Structures are given as C-alpha cells and as structure tokens.
PDB file of N, CA and C in Angstrom:
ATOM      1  N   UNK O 627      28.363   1.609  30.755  1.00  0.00           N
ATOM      2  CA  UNK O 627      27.189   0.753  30.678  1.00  0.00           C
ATOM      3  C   UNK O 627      26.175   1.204  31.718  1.00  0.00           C
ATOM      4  N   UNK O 628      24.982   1.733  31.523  1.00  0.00           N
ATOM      5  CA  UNK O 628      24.012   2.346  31.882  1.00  0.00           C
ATOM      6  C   UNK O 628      23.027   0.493  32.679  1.00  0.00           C
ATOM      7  N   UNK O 629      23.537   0.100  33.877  1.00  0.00           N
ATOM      8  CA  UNK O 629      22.631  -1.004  34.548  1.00  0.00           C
ATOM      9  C   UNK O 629      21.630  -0.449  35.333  1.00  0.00           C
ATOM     10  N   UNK O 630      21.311   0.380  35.368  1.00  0.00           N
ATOM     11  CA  UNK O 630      19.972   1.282  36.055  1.00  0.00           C
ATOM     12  C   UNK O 630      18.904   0.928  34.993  1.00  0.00           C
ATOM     13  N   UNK O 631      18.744   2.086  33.947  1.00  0.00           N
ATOM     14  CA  UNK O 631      17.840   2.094  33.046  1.00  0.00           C
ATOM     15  C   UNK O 631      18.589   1.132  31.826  1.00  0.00           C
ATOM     16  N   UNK O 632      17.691   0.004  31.367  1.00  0.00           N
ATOM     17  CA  UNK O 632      17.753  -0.670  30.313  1.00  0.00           C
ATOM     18  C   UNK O 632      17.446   0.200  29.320  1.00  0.00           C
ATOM     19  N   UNK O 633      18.348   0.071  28.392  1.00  0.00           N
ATOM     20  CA  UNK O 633      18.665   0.621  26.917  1.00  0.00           C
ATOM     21  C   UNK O 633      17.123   0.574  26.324  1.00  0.00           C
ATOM     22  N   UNK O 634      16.496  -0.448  26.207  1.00  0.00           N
ATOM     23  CA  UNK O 634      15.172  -0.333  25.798  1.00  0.00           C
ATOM     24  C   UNK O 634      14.318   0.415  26.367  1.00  0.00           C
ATOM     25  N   UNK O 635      14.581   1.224  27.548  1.00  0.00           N
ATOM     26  CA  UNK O 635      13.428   2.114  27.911  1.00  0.00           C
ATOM     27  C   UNK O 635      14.086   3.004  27.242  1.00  0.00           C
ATOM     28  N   UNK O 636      15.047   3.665  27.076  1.00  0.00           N
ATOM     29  CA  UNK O 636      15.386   4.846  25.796  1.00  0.00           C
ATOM     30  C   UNK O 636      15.024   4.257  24.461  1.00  0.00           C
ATOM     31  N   UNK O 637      14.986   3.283  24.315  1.00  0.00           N
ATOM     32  CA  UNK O 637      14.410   3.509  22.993  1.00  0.00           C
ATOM     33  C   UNK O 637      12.965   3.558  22.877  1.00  0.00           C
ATOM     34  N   UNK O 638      12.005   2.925  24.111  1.00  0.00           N
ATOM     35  CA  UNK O 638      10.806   3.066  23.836  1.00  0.00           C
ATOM     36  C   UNK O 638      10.174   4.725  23.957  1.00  0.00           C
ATOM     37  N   UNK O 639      11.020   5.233  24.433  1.00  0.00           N
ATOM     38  CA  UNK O 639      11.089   6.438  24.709  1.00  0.00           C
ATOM     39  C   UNK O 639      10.842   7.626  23.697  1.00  0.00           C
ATOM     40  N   UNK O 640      11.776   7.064  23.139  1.00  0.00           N
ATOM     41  CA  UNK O 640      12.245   7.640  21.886  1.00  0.00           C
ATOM     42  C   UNK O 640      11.053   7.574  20.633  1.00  0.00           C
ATOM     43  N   UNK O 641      10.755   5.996  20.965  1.00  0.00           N
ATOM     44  CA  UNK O 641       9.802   6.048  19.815  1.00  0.00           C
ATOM     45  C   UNK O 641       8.802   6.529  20.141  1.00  0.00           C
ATOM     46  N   UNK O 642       8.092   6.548  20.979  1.00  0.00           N
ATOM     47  CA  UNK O 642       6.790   7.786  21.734  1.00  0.00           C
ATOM     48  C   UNK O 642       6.948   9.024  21.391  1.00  0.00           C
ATOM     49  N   UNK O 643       8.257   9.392  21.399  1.00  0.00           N
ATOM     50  CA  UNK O 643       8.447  10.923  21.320  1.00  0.00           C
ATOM     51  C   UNK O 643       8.168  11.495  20.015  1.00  0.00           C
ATOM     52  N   UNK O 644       7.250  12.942  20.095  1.00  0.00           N
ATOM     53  CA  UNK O 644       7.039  13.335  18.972  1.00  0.00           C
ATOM     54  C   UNK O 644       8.419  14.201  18.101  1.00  0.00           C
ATOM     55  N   UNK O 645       7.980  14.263  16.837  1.00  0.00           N
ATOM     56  CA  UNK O 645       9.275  15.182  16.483  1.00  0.00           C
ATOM     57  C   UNK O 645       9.481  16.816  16.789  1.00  0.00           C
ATOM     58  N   UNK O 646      10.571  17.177  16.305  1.00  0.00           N
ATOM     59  CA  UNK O 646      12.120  16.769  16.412  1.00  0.00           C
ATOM     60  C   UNK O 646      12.284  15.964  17.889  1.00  0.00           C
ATOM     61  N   UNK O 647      13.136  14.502  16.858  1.00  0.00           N
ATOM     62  CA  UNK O 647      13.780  13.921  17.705  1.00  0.00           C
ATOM     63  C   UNK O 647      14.779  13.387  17.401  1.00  0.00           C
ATOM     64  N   UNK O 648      15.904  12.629  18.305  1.00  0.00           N
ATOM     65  CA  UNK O 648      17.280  12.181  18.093  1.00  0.00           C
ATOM     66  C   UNK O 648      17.522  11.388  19.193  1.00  0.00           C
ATOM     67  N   UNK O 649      17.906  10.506  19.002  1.00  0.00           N
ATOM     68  CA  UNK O 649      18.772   9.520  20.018  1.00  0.00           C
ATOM     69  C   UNK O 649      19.736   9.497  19.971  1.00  0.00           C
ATOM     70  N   UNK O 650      20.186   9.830  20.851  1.00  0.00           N
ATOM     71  CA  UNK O 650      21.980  10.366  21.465  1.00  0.00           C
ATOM     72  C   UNK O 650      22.393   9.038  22.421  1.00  0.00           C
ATOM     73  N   UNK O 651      23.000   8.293  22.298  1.00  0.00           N
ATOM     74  CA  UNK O 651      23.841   7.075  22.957  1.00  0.00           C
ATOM     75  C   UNK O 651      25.086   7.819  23.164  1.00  0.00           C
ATOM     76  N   UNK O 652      25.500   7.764  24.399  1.00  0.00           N
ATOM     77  CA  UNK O 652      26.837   7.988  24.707  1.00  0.00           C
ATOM     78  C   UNK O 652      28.038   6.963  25.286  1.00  0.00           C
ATOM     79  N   UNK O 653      28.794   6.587  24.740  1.00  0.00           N
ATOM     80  CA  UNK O 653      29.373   5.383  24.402  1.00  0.00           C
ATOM     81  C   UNK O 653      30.060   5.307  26.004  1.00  0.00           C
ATOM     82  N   UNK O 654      30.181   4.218  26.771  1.00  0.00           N
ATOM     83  CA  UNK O 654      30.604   4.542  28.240  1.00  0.00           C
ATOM     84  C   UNK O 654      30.490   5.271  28.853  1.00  0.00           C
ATOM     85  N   UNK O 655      28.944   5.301  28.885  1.00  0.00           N
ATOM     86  CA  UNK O 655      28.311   6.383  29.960  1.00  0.00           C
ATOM     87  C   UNK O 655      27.700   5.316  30.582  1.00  0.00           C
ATOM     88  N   UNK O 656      26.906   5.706  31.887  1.00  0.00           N
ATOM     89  CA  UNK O 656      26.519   4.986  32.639  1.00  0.00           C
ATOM     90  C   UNK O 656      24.758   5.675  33.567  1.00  0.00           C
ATOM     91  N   UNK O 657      24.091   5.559  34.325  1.00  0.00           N
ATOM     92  CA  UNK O 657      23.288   6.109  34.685  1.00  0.00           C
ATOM     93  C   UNK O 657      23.267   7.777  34.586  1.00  0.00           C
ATOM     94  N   UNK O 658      24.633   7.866  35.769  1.00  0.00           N
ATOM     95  CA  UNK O 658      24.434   9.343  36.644  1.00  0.00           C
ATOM     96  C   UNK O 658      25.815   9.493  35.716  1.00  0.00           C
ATOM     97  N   UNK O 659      26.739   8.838  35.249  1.00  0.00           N
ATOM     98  CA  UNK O 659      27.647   9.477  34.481  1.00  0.00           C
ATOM     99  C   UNK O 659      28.087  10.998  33.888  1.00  0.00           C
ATOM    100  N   UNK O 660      27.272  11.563  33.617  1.00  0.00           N
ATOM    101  CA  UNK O 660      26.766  12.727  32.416  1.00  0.00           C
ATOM    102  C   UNK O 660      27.146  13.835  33.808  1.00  0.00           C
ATOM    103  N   UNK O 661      26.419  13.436  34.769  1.00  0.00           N
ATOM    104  CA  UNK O 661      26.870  14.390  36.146  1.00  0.00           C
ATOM    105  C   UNK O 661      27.811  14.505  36.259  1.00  0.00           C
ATOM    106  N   UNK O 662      28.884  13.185  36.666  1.00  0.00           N
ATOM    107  CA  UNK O 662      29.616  13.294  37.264  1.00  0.00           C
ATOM    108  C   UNK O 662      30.911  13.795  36.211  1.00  0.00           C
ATOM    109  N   UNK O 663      31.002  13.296  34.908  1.00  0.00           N
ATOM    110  CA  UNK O 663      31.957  13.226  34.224  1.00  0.00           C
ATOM    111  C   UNK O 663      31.852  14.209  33.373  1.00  0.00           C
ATOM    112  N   UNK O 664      31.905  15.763  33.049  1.00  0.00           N
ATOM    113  CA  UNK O 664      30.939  16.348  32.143  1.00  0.00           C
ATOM    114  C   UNK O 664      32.098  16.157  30.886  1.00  0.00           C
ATOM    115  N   UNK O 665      33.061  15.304  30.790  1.00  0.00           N
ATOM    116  CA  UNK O 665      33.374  15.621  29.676  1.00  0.00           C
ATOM    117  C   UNK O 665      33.723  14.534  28.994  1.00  0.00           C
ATOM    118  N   UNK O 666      32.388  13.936  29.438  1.00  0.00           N
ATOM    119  CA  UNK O 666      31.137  12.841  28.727  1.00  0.00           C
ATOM    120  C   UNK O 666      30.753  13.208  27.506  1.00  0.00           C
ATOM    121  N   UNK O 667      29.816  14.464  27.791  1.00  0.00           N
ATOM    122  CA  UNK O 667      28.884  15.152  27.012  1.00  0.00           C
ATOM    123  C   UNK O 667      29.327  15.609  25.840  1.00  0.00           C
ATOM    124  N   UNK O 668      28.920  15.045  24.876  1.00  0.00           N
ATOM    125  CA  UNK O 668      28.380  15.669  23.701  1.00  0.00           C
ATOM    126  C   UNK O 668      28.155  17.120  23.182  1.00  0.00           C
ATOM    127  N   UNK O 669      28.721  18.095  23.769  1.00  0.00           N
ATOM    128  CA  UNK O 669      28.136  19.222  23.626  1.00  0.00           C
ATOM    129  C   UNK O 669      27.963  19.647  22.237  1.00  0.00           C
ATOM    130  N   UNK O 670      28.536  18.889  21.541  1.00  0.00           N
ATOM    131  CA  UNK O 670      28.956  19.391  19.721  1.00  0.00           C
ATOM    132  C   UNK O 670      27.131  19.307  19.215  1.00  0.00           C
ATOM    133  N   UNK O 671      27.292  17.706  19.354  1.00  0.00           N
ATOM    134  CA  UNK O 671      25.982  17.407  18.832  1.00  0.00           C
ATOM    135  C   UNK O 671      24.886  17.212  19.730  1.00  0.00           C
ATOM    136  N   UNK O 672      24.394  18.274  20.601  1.00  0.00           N
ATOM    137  CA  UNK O 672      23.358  18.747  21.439  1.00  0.00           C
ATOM    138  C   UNK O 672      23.055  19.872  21.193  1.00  0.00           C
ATOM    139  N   UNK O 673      24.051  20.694  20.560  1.00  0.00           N
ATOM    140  CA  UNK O 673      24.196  22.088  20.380  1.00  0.00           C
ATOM    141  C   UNK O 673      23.728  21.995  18.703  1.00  0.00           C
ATOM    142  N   UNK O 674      23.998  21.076  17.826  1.00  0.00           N
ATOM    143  CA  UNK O 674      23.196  20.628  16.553  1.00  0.00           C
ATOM    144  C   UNK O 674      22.293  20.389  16.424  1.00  0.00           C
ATOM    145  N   UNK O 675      21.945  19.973  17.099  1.00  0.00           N
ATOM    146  CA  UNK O 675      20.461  19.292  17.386  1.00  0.00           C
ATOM    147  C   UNK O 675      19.426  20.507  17.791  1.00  0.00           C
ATOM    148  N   UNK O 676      20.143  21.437  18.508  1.00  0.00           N
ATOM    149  CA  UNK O 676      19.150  22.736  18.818  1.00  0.00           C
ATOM    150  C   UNK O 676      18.998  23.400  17.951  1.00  0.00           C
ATOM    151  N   UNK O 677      20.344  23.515  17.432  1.00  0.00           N
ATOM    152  CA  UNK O 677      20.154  24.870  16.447  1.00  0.00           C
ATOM    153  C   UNK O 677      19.676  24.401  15.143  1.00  0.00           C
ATOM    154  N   UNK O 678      19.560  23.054  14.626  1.00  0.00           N
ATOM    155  CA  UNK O 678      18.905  22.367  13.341  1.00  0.00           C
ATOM    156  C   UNK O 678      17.232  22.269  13.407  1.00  0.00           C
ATOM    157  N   UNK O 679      16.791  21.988  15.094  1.00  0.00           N
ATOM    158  CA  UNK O 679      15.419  21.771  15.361  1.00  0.00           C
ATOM    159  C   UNK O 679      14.741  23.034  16.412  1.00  0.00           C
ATOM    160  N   UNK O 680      15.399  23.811  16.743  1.00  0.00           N
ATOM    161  CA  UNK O 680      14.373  25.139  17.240  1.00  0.00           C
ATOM    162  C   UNK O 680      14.070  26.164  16.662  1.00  0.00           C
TER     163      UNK O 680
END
C-alpha cells in the first residue's frame, strides 16, 4: 500500500499523459518498494509495453 502518493495522483497522471500509455499497479507495492524489493517488478510487462509501443 503506497501511503505517500495517493492512488489518484497516478491516475490523474495517467490521464494527462499522452499516448502510448499504460497503467501498471503493482499489487503490494508501496512508495520506495520497487527499490528496495526488485522482485516487485514487473519486468514481463514493462518489457511489453516497450517493445508493443517504441
């Protein structure tokens, strides 16, 4: 649970953002999580996301 940044600033985020875009939620992650834990990350579908949109 991410108590730093409220979930709604990623999504307002998100919706600002031009395309290609994707919202990636990572299920029990937390702020700095992604640092500390790398095997958090998503790498499957980050690595989809590049190679579908660059």
């Amino acid at each position: 649970m991410n108590t730093l940044t409220p979930f709604e600033f990623s999504q307002q985020a998100y919706d600002l953002a031009a395309e290609p875009k994707q919202l990636l939620v990572v299920p029990n992650a937390g702020h700095v999580d992604l640092y500390d834990d790398v095997g958090l990350i998503p790498f499957t579908k980050i690595a989809e996301f590049f190679t579908a949109s660059l």
